Structure formats: C-alpha cells, structure tokens
C-alpha cells in the first residue's frame, strides 16, 4: 500500500515538474526567437523604439535584448539542436516503455532544449525589462539544474526493468545523487558562462556518471537483454567522452595559439572570463550533440526488436569513434603545431599531418577495436580454456553416460554466458534438451544457436545468449563453432546411451508382449483341450460304452446259439457305430471335415446347412469351379468353416431370421456372402476386440490370401462378405512334374514333404502328405522365368508353399512321428525363417484382415512396397515404370530409412514394428537388385 502511494506521489510530482519545465523552456525559446529575428530584420529596432516610447514594455524588453542576440548562423544552428532535442523528447515520451529512466530522460531533454540555447537567454532581458522581475537566476537554476540532474538519475536507473530499480539504500543514493547534481549545476551555471557550464556538465559530467555506473550494470544485469541495453548506452557514452577529451585538447591548443576561426559568441559570459568570442564552439556543439546521441541510444535500446543488431552497430561505432578522435585529434594537433609554432606554411603542415595520420589509421583502429571489446564485454576466455573445462566435465566412463547438464554449465561459464542449452536430436523421436541458466532463475530468452556435428551428421545444437558471443574481435565469432565441434563426440555418446536405453525398454516391453501372447495361446489351447475332453466324455464316450456293451451282448448271444437275436443286435450295432461316428465328427468340427473332403465345397455346404432348423439353401449358381469340379483344399476348407461359423452366429443372435448363403466366382476370386435379416447391431458403438469366432474367420481367410468384412446396423441385419484368390487356370493338356520349379522356396518345401512322407509311410497322414505333394507338383506352380512381369505368379507360389508349410507344421505338432520329429521340425523352422516371401505375405494378410493397424498413408505405402499395385521395382517404390536406375536407388534408400525409423519407434506396437522389420528387409532386397 505504501509502495503504491509512493508511486502515485512520484508520478504526480514528475508530471508537475515536466509541465513547468516544458512551459518555461518553450516560452524561453519563443522569446529568444523573437529577439533573434528582430536583430536580423532591418528597421525592427526603430519600430521597437517607437512602440517602447509609446509605453509598450514588451517592446522595450525586446529592444533592450537585441544586443544579446548572436550571429544569424549561430542562431539557426542553436535552434536546430533545440528542435531536435524536443523531437527526441516527444518520441521517448510516446514510446511503449514507461520506466523511470525514460521519464527522467524526457524531462532532461525538455529542460536542455531551453537551458543551453544561447539565443533563448536573451529572453531573460526581455522579461526583466517588461515585468521588472529578475528571473534570470531562477531560469538558470531550474532548467539547467533539473535537466542535468534528470540525466544523471536516468543513467543511474538504466537499463529499465525489475533488476535495475533501486531499493532501500540504493534509492537513497539515487536521491542524494540527484539532489547534489541539482545544486551543483544550479550554482555552477549561475557562476559560469552557459557555454562552459554546458560543456562541463553535459559534455563531461553526464558521460563520466554513466561510465562509472554502467559497467556494474553490464556485469550484474539479471538478463542478457538488460546487459545488452547497458552495453549499447555505454558504447555511446564512452565514444562521447573520448571525443570530448580530444576536442578539449584541441580547444586548449587553439586558445593558446590565438586561432579565432572557430569561435562561439556567448553573451552570457561574465567580464574577464573566457567564453565570449573564444574557440569553444567545437566543445559546445558536440556537448549538445552528445545529449541527443544519449537519448537516441536509450530509445534504440528500449525498442522491442533489433537489439542485437543495434549492439553490433553501436559497438563498431565506439571503435570508429575512438579511432576518429585519436587520429583526427592527432591530425589537428600536428597541423596546428607545424603551422603556428614552426611556421612551415598551411599546405606543408596539412601534407605532413596527413602523411602521419594515414599510416596510423589501421593500427589505431585495431587497438581501438580491442579496447572497445574489452570495455564492453570484458576479458574473453581462450578456446583452449573453454575446451579444457568441457573435457573435464564431459569425460565418459565405462559405467556413466555424459551428464549434458554439467557440460552445458561448463560451456556457459567458460563463455561467460547467462544461459546455455544443449539439445540432442534423435531421428523420429522428440529432441532432448539440457539447459543451464546462471542462478537458475531466468529463462533462456533469445539465443544464438549453432549445429553440433559428428562425422558429418547433425547430432544436436548448442545455444547461448547473445552476450556470450557478442564482440568485435574475430576470434570471438569462431569460438562458439569451435566449442560446438568439440561437443560432437559427447552428444553422439549421449545419443547412443539414449538409444540403448530406449531399445532396452522396447525389448523389455516386447518380451512382456511375447510372454502375454504365449500365456494367451497356452490358455486358449488348454481351453480347447478341455472342450474336446468334455465333448468326448459327454458324447462319444457314452456311445462307445454303449457300443461295447452291445458287442458283449452279441458275443453272449452267439456263444449261446441265439443267432437270430445276435443278428438283430448286429443291425443295432451298425446304427450305434454311425451315431458314434457322427458324434466324433461333430467334436472334431473345425479341425477337419470328412464331408467336405468327400463331397466338395458346394455339396458339403448344401448337405450341412440342410440338416439345421430351419434348413438353409445355398445359392451357388455363380460358381465356376476348376476342371475337376473342386477348388484347392485350403480354399474350400476356409470358405466352408467360415460359412458355418457365420450361419451359427446368425442362428444364435438372430433366431428365426432368414439366412442366405451365396457363392460365386468372379475376376479370379471366390466370393462368398452370408446374410440375415435379423435385428443387427451397432458397429460404431462397439468397443473392444472382435469375438473369438470372428477372429477365427479372419485368420482362416487371411491364411489363404483372402479378405473378410462384416457389415451390420440396427434393424438392417448382418452381412458377412469374403473373397479369396483362386489360382489361374493352366491351358496345358497334361501336367509335367518338374525337377525344379525355379522357386527355391517351393523346392525346399517339396523336400520337406518328401522327408515327411518317409516318416509317415502309411495311414491317414500318408494320404494327406500325398495330396500336399500333388499340390506342389501341380502345373500351375511349375517353372517360371525371372522376368519382372512374372513375379506376381511367384507370389502365388509363395502362397502355395506357405499353405503346405502350415499343414506340415500342424501335422508335426498334433501327430509327431516316432523318429525324426525334431529333425523335421528344425527343417520347417529353417525354411520359414529363411523365406522372406512368407513374411511379406503375412504382413499383407494382416493388413487385409485389419489385424495390423497403420495410418492410411503408411498402409498404402506398405501395400505398394509389397507389390499390391505391381511387382516391378519402380512401381513398388512409387515411381513411374522405366524410371532410371539412380532414381530407383534413391527411392529405395528413402523407403529403407523411413521403415527403419518405424522399426525402432517405441510408440508403435509390436506388430507394427515387426511389419516394419519385414519392409526394411524388402527395401534391402530392392536395393540389391541390379
């Protein structure tokens, strides 16, 4: 509350003082302008004399002040400086910055505009003559003292911001400094000529005060912006003070030699004191210019943008100013000494002075640049010292990764930065940043950033605040790049550690997924085993026990001679055997179907669905089977069991609804539809994974390269549609089993079937293996050339090989042979692990069945890469057919990098990462093609 009241009172006092100084300054400038104009107009003095004789006291005052007016050229220059000062004050007053340093600077500029205008001092004579009030002393004390005190206090409070505002003892120091300056300047102006007081107080006192205060602000400012603002103003004050010192030496030399070419007419000069007509013009006009330059520097420093560019320009300007002051001052001193003391002639003196100044220009500028850099930015660390500190903190042991926060601190402290940020870039992942801030209190703000490279690869970035790299010396500009180069190994080590950590987490997560999947598979197999045991116990076992009792009764009847009764029992026994066979077939339903093997797909579905209540008809008019009236065994089995599953679901969930089953062949595919007009269900509102039945249907269809889709809506029933690819018909009249198919995968599977037939010489297994061998030797999987146009047929070979391989694996798992089982299982595992075509088919089937979820863009890219749009290499890479080899290799390399990032992405699921691994191998094979 006290702080708020104090702020209000200070603002009110400032407003009153600003208005008073503005009115007095403008009034004094206007009165002085009237006197200056009257002094230059012919007849003006006579007109004023006539008006004064008539009793006009203001005319008498202007007439009395005419002798105090200066030359016309001096008046024009004087009012030009005053106008510029008022314009700068207006710009500062209307800026967005509202700090006390800006407010006080506005007050100082307004006061200085009227205080040091030599023509305006004639207004004192006008007012005293017209009113009889001696206000000249009040004018001197008020405008001069307030202007200079405001300048000093503004410099004490600069740069604006929370950290620059004084508090406690510091506020008392500011008050004492302002009061002391007000008294000193007020008394000094009353005793000294105005030209001398302007030079002493504005040309020397103000720069000295700023040079004393600002270095501490540069070192202790809370932010990089505040330090830059302080450096910017310090550069202007240092240049102004240096030029003033040189001009003072030149002025003393001109005064001592009696040179009257550069003089200033000061009518306020006291008798017997220097200043009236003395060579002080250079110092006076430069002092007024310095006041404007300080205000301009403050305005530029408080702007919202371009601060760092302005700092570079002003720092360079300080070096140029120092060089100009030293070389120019030396030139004037040498020339004046030669001309006045040695009397060698003006032309000779100018030539000699120029010959001495020209060679010294570059060395002086280099030293001035170093001096300016040291004054503004302090002592600079050498690159070796910074790198040594980094090496000490970034040393990596066998068990520790580099602590990049400590490395950032070492770089920041070594460069003298307030903030340092190290960022490690990771392809496909979010960057990881380590930021150090001095004191830990301030944010990073605007930073200078360079790229850190290792072996030509960008591994991260190094960023520091502008103050750490600002400066004039060329070595400073390259130090940050040198430090960044030395950090390449450190950031690469950090990247490796992060990648290993990520891979470890991914591996642990993958291991968990594998364990969960195995537990689910074991649980499902155990449940299936219990189901079969229950069905056998409750169904087939009862009938078999009854069958055994009937056989025992027949044996008794035969042994006792009851042959007629035994014959009757035998007829009953045949019926019981049929029932037991039916029960066993139903128990094994889903594993095999004798009816399907005997009758084929259409007849088996018609007979099976006709047994139910109500019976269901099969519409198979659009079916065009192969020449023998049958489809491949795996196709028939998949469609048969999927249709039965769909019909069973319809009877379960929509009892009484009519069900339609349709089969047709179209465009080389077998299509099937199971549709009911039941109540349906809301697919959009269904959450969770599909049921076990739908998963089984999808798995069966996907296993043979097909797709299945379920559509349903409330009140519209449910429709299941699926399609499977059929092998292309071969017009050749007779099969010709080849010695080799031209497909290494088919040859390997054929050898595995031959080995399995040796292990299963007789029984049902032998018949199944004979069918598998015949399928592999079918002409449709015969030899094919390596031309790109025929690679689609090779894909069908791979599907056939996969189906046979799965059948062999199932056979070995469910009914292992007595000898050689492990060897055959190893052979099958080796075939599967070495056949990349099978992995590609698995990914394609998973995409088609919806088991592998990828974004639309990634899904289309994966399907194209796997040859859905065409088997040619350019087509698979998204290029036009016939693209040149360099374009093909570049596209393959881009796809390889793309799927490698997916393969290591920890956010992707295990299935997506596995599919990405397959696609990576596909890209590698495409790159290896000639």
mmCIF file of C-alpha atoms in Angstrom, residues 380-600:
data_model
loop_
_atom_site.group_PDB
_atom_site.id
_atom_site.type_symbol
_atom_site.label_atom_id
_atom_site.label_comp_id
_atom_site.label_asym_id
_atom_site.label_seq_id
_atom_site.Cartn_x
_atom_site.Cartn_y
_atom_site.Cartn_z
ATOM 1 C CA UNK A 380 37.453 -13.186 -23.052
ATOM 2 C CA UNK A 381 38.318 -16.843 -22.425
ATOM 3 C CA UNK A 382 40.600 -18.546 -24.879
ATOM 4 C CA UNK A 383 39.175 -21.504 -26.819
ATOM 5 C CA UNK A 384 41.612 -23.848 -25.123
ATOM 6 C CA UNK A 385 40.438 -22.870 -21.649
ATOM 7 C CA UNK A 386 36.797 -23.401 -22.558
ATOM 8 C CA UNK A 387 37.506 -26.743 -24.228
ATOM 9 C CA UNK A 388 39.601 -27.892 -21.274
ATOM 10 C CA UNK A 389 36.715 -27.206 -18.914
ATOM 11 C CA UNK A 390 34.343 -29.089 -21.200
ATOM 12 C CA UNK A 391 36.702 -32.061 -21.377
ATOM 13 C CA UNK A 392 36.971 -32.232 -17.597
ATOM 14 C CA UNK A 393 33.207 -32.318 -17.119
ATOM 15 C CA UNK A 394 32.162 -34.360 -20.160
ATOM 16 C CA UNK A 395 34.549 -37.270 -19.612
ATOM 17 C CA UNK A 396 32.633 -40.536 -20.079
ATOM 18 C CA UNK A 397 33.453 -43.647 -18.068
ATOM 19 C CA UNK A 398 32.543 -47.248 -18.771
ATOM 20 C CA UNK A 399 29.502 -47.039 -16.495
ATOM 21 C CA UNK A 400 28.344 -43.440 -16.844
ATOM 22 C CA UNK A 401 26.812 -41.509 -19.730
ATOM 23 C CA UNK A 402 27.887 -37.879 -20.143
ATOM 24 C CA UNK A 403 25.934 -35.510 -17.914
ATOM 25 C CA UNK A 404 24.950 -32.931 -20.507
ATOM 26 C CA UNK A 405 23.610 -30.540 -17.875
ATOM 27 C CA UNK A 406 27.117 -30.258 -16.427
ATOM 28 C CA UNK A 407 28.528 -29.928 -19.930
ATOM 29 C CA UNK A 408 26.095 -27.070 -20.612
ATOM 30 C CA UNK A 409 27.186 -25.409 -17.379
ATOM 31 C CA UNK A 410 30.852 -25.759 -18.316
ATOM 32 C CA UNK A 411 30.240 -24.199 -21.730
ATOM 33 C CA UNK A 412 28.121 -21.415 -20.279
ATOM 34 C CA UNK A 413 30.617 -20.478 -17.585
ATOM 35 C CA UNK A 414 33.540 -20.767 -19.968
ATOM 36 C CA UNK A 415 31.922 -18.418 -22.488
ATOM 37 C CA UNK A 416 30.606 -16.077 -19.840
ATOM 38 C CA UNK A 417 27.025 -16.795 -20.869
ATOM 39 C CA UNK A 418 23.962 -16.416 -18.709
ATOM 40 C CA UNK A 419 22.190 -19.293 -20.422
ATOM 41 C CA UNK A 420 23.456 -22.353 -22.291
ATOM 42 C CA UNK A 421 21.322 -25.058 -23.855
ATOM 43 C CA UNK A 422 22.454 -28.373 -25.323
ATOM 44 C CA UNK A 423 19.909 -30.228 -27.461
ATOM 45 C CA UNK A 424 20.325 -33.830 -28.624
ATOM 46 C CA UNK A 425 18.422 -34.576 -31.843
ATOM 47 C CA UNK A 426 17.030 -38.059 -32.355
ATOM 48 C CA UNK A 427 15.577 -39.041 -35.761
ATOM 49 C CA UNK A 428 11.921 -39.939 -35.492
ATOM 50 C CA UNK A 429 11.810 -39.031 -31.796
ATOM 51 C CA UNK A 430 11.433 -35.895 -29.740
ATOM 52 C CA UNK A 431 14.592 -33.894 -29.100
ATOM 53 C CA UNK A 432 16.048 -33.873 -25.597
ATOM 54 C CA UNK A 433 17.348 -30.528 -24.230
ATOM 55 C CA UNK A 434 19.624 -29.752 -21.278
ATOM 56 C CA UNK A 435 19.575 -26.091 -20.185
ATOM 57 C CA UNK A 436 21.798 -24.320 -17.683
ATOM 58 C CA UNK A 437 20.986 -20.797 -16.501
ATOM 59 C CA UNK A 438 23.191 -18.757 -14.194
ATOM 60 C CA UNK A 439 21.482 -18.611 -10.822
ATOM 61 C CA UNK A 440 18.729 -20.893 -12.099
ATOM 62 C CA UNK A 441 16.212 -18.032 -12.028
ATOM 63 C CA UNK A 442 15.869 -16.656 -15.538
ATOM 64 C CA UNK A 443 14.571 -18.185 -18.727
ATOM 65 C CA UNK A 444 16.735 -18.649 -21.812
ATOM 66 C CA UNK A 445 15.176 -15.826 -23.871
ATOM 67 C CA UNK A 446 16.583 -15.295 -27.372
ATOM 68 C CA UNK A 447 19.624 -17.473 -28.009
ATOM 69 C CA UNK A 448 22.314 -17.874 -30.643
ATOM 70 C CA UNK A 449 22.268 -21.460 -31.930
ATOM 71 C CA UNK A 450 24.843 -23.492 -33.838
ATOM 72 C CA UNK A 451 24.644 -27.087 -35.071
ATOM 73 C CA UNK A 452 26.782 -29.785 -33.441
ATOM 74 C CA UNK A 453 28.003 -32.418 -35.900
ATOM 75 C CA UNK A 454 29.703 -35.777 -35.594
ATOM 76 C CA UNK A 455 31.126 -37.377 -38.702
ATOM 77 C CA UNK A 456 29.145 -35.050 -40.951
ATOM 78 C CA UNK A 457 25.824 -35.867 -39.238
ATOM 79 C CA UNK A 458 23.924 -33.268 -37.215
ATOM 80 C CA UNK A 459 23.610 -34.762 -33.725
ATOM 81 C CA UNK A 460 22.352 -31.717 -31.821
ATOM 82 C CA UNK A 461 22.577 -27.976 -31.267
ATOM 83 C CA UNK A 462 24.412 -25.639 -28.907
ATOM 84 C CA UNK A 463 22.716 -22.353 -27.969
ATOM 85 C CA UNK A 464 23.908 -19.490 -25.756
ATOM 86 C CA UNK A 465 22.627 -15.980 -25.140
ATOM 87 C CA UNK A 466 23.830 -13.174 -27.392
ATOM 88 C CA UNK A 467 26.056 -11.676 -24.727
ATOM 89 C CA UNK A 468 28.300 -14.745 -24.758
ATOM 90 C CA UNK A 469 29.266 -14.324 -28.412
ATOM 91 C CA UNK A 470 28.863 -10.574 -28.854
ATOM 92 C CA UNK A 471 32.069 -8.701 -29.529
ATOM 93 C CA UNK A 472 34.308 -7.102 -32.110
ATOM 94 C CA UNK A 473 37.275 -9.463 -32.151
ATOM 95 C CA UNK A 474 37.122 -12.089 -34.902
ATOM 96 C CA UNK A 475 38.274 -14.866 -32.558
ATOM 97 C CA UNK A 476 35.091 -14.480 -30.547
ATOM 98 C CA UNK A 477 32.890 -15.153 -33.537
ATOM 99 C CA UNK A 478 34.553 -18.538 -34.142
ATOM 100 C CA UNK A 479 34.812 -19.676 -30.533
ATOM 101 C CA UNK A 480 31.249 -20.959 -30.373
ATOM 102 C CA UNK A 481 31.737 -23.016 -33.562
ATOM 103 C CA UNK A 482 34.958 -24.477 -32.132
ATOM 104 C CA UNK A 483 33.173 -25.456 -28.938
ATOM 105 C CA UNK A 484 30.329 -26.998 -30.947
ATOM 106 C CA UNK A 485 32.815 -29.061 -32.970
ATOM 107 C CA UNK A 486 34.364 -30.425 -29.785
ATOM 108 C CA UNK A 487 30.967 -31.482 -28.455
ATOM 109 C CA UNK A 488 30.183 -33.802 -31.382
ATOM 110 C CA UNK A 489 31.611 -36.904 -29.665
ATOM 111 C CA UNK A 490 29.882 -36.039 -26.376
ATOM 112 C CA UNK A 491 26.436 -35.633 -27.960
ATOM 113 C CA UNK A 492 26.912 -38.759 -30.053
ATOM 114 C CA UNK A 493 27.743 -40.708 -26.898
ATOM 115 C CA UNK A 494 24.625 -39.291 -25.263
ATOM 116 C CA UNK A 495 22.558 -40.261 -28.314
ATOM 117 C CA UNK A 496 23.944 -43.773 -28.163
ATOM 118 C CA UNK A 497 23.109 -44.022 -24.472
ATOM 119 C CA UNK A 498 19.585 -42.756 -25.067
ATOM 120 C CA UNK A 499 19.120 -45.155 -27.985
ATOM 121 C CA UNK A 500 20.380 -48.116 -25.967
ATOM 122 C CA UNK A 501 18.099 -47.181 -23.108
ATOM 123 C CA UNK A 502 15.155 -46.865 -25.483
ATOM 124 C CA UNK A 503 15.960 -50.184 -27.145
ATOM 125 C CA UNK A 504 16.230 -51.833 -23.736
ATOM 126 C CA UNK A 505 12.817 -50.519 -22.764
ATOM 127 C CA UNK A 506 11.409 -51.614 -26.112
ATOM 128 C CA UNK A 507 12.985 -55.053 -25.719
ATOM 129 C CA UNK A 508 11.570 -55.431 -22.221
ATOM 130 C CA UNK A 509 8.153 -54.326 -23.439
ATOM 131 C CA UNK A 510 8.398 -56.693 -26.396
ATOM 132 C CA UNK A 511 9.395 -59.521 -24.094
ATOM 133 C CA UNK A 512 6.366 -58.741 -21.957
ATOM 134 C CA UNK A 513 4.139 -58.806 -25.016
ATOM 135 C CA UNK A 514 5.606 -62.145 -26.089
ATOM 136 C CA UNK A 515 5.070 -63.587 -22.635
ATOM 137 C CA UNK A 516 1.473 -62.329 -22.560
ATOM 138 C CA UNK A 517 0.854 -63.726 -26.043
ATOM 139 C CA UNK A 518 2.272 -67.079 -25.082
ATOM 140 C CA UNK A 519 0.151 -67.179 -21.954
ATOM 141 C CA UNK A 520 -2.935 -66.368 -24.051
ATOM 142 C CA UNK A 521 -2.088 -69.084 -26.574
ATOM 143 C CA UNK A 522 -1.491 -71.642 -23.833
ATOM 144 C CA UNK A 523 -4.739 -70.690 -22.137
ATOM 145 C CA UNK A 524 -6.655 -70.938 -25.401
ATOM 146 C CA UNK A 525 -5.110 -74.316 -26.245
ATOM 147 C CA UNK A 526 -5.875 -75.556 -22.749
ATOM 148 C CA UNK A 527 -9.487 -74.422 -23.077
ATOM 149 C CA UNK A 528 -9.766 -76.129 -26.463
ATOM 150 C CA UNK A 529 -8.318 -79.310 -24.979
ATOM 151 C CA UNK A 530 -10.826 -79.236 -22.139
ATOM 152 C CA UNK A 531 -13.662 -78.686 -24.638
ATOM 153 C CA UNK A 532 -12.623 -81.707 -26.666
ATOM 154 C CA UNK A 533 -12.274 -83.778 -23.487
ATOM 155 C CA UNK A 534 -15.735 -82.668 -22.337
ATOM 156 C CA UNK A 535 -17.319 -83.393 -25.705
ATOM 157 C CA UNK A 536 -15.684 -86.797 -25.857
ATOM 158 C CA UNK A 537 -16.720 -87.593 -22.291
ATOM 159 C CA UNK A 538 -20.275 -86.385 -22.617
ATOM 160 C CA UNK A 539 -20.891 -87.516 -26.180
ATOM 161 C CA UNK A 540 -18.618 -90.039 -27.865
ATOM 162 C CA UNK A 541 -17.635 -91.865 -24.661
ATOM 163 C CA UNK A 542 -21.271 -92.675 -23.800
ATOM 164 C CA UNK A 543 -21.884 -94.087 -27.252
ATOM 165 C CA UNK A 544 -18.660 -96.058 -27.233
ATOM 166 C CA UNK A 545 -19.517 -97.594 -23.846
ATOM 167 C CA UNK A 546 -22.944 -98.496 -25.160
ATOM 168 C CA UNK A 547 -21.289 -99.930 -28.253
ATOM 169 C CA UNK A 548 -19.005 -102.056 -26.062
ATOM 170 C CA UNK A 549 -21.966 -103.397 -24.059
ATOM 171 C CA UNK A 550 -23.820 -104.236 -27.255
ATOM 172 C CA UNK A 551 -20.767 -106.097 -28.553
ATOM 173 C CA UNK A 552 -20.593 -108.070 -25.306
ATOM 174 C CA UNK A 553 -24.277 -108.964 -25.564
ATOM 175 C CA UNK A 554 -23.807 -110.104 -29.183
ATOM 176 C CA UNK A 555 -20.859 -112.241 -28.102
ATOM 177 C CA UNK A 556 -23.026 -113.864 -25.401
ATOM 178 C CA UNK A 557 -25.879 -114.499 -27.801
ATOM 179 C CA UNK A 558 -23.563 -116.078 -30.365
ATOM 180 C CA UNK A 559 -21.935 -118.291 -27.742
ATOM 181 C CA UNK A 560 -25.371 -119.459 -26.512
ATOM 182 C CA UNK A 561 -26.673 -120.117 -30.015
ATOM 183 C CA UNK A 562 -29.143 -117.216 -30.127
ATOM 184 C CA UNK A 563 -28.193 -116.371 -33.669
ATOM 185 C CA UNK A 564 -31.386 -114.554 -34.643
ATOM 186 C CA UNK A 565 -31.128 -112.240 -31.658
ATOM 187 C CA UNK A 566 -27.437 -111.774 -32.369
ATOM 188 C CA UNK A 567 -28.241 -110.804 -35.966
ATOM 189 C CA UNK A 568 -30.745 -108.230 -34.695
ATOM 190 C CA UNK A 569 -28.164 -106.869 -32.257
ATOM 191 C CA UNK A 570 -25.633 -106.561 -35.036
ATOM 192 C CA UNK A 571 -28.027 -104.396 -37.039
ATOM 193 C CA UNK A 572 -28.474 -102.242 -33.918
ATOM 194 C CA UNK A 573 -24.702 -102.197 -33.532
ATOM 195 C CA UNK A 574 -24.270 -100.742 -37.071
ATOM 196 C CA UNK A 575 -26.636 -97.881 -36.195
ATOM 197 C CA UNK A 576 -24.746 -97.189 -32.984
ATOM 198 C CA UNK A 577 -21.478 -97.062 -34.899
ATOM 199 C CA UNK A 578 -22.951 -94.480 -37.298
ATOM 200 C CA UNK A 579 -24.099 -92.332 -34.355
ATOM 201 C CA UNK A 580 -20.691 -92.549 -32.653
ATOM 202 C CA UNK A 581 -19.003 -91.601 -35.918
ATOM 203 C CA UNK A 582 -21.292 -88.588 -36.256
ATOM 204 C CA UNK A 583 -20.594 -87.508 -32.678
ATOM 205 C CA UNK A 584 -16.846 -87.786 -33.228
ATOM 206 C CA UNK A 585 -17.123 -85.814 -36.471
ATOM 207 C CA UNK A 586 -19.014 -83.032 -34.700
ATOM 208 C CA UNK A 587 -16.412 -82.990 -31.932
ATOM 209 C CA UNK A 588 -13.632 -82.613 -34.455
ATOM 210 C CA UNK A 589 -15.563 -79.937 -36.386
ATOM 211 C CA UNK A 590 -13.195 -77.021 -37.135
ATOM 212 C CA UNK A 591 -10.198 -79.319 -37.400
ATOM 213 C CA UNK A 592 -11.278 -81.373 -40.393
ATOM 214 C CA UNK A 593 -14.463 -82.268 -42.196
ATOM 215 C CA UNK A 594 -14.870 -85.680 -43.836
ATOM 216 C CA UNK A 595 -17.965 -84.428 -45.613
ATOM 217 C CA UNK A 596 -16.003 -81.582 -47.219
ATOM 218 C CA UNK A 597 -13.204 -83.911 -48.273
ATOM 219 C CA UNK A 598 -15.680 -86.297 -49.859
ATOM 220 C CA UNK A 599 -18.258 -84.024 -51.489
ATOM 221 C CA UNK A 600 -16.507 -80.703 -52.157
#
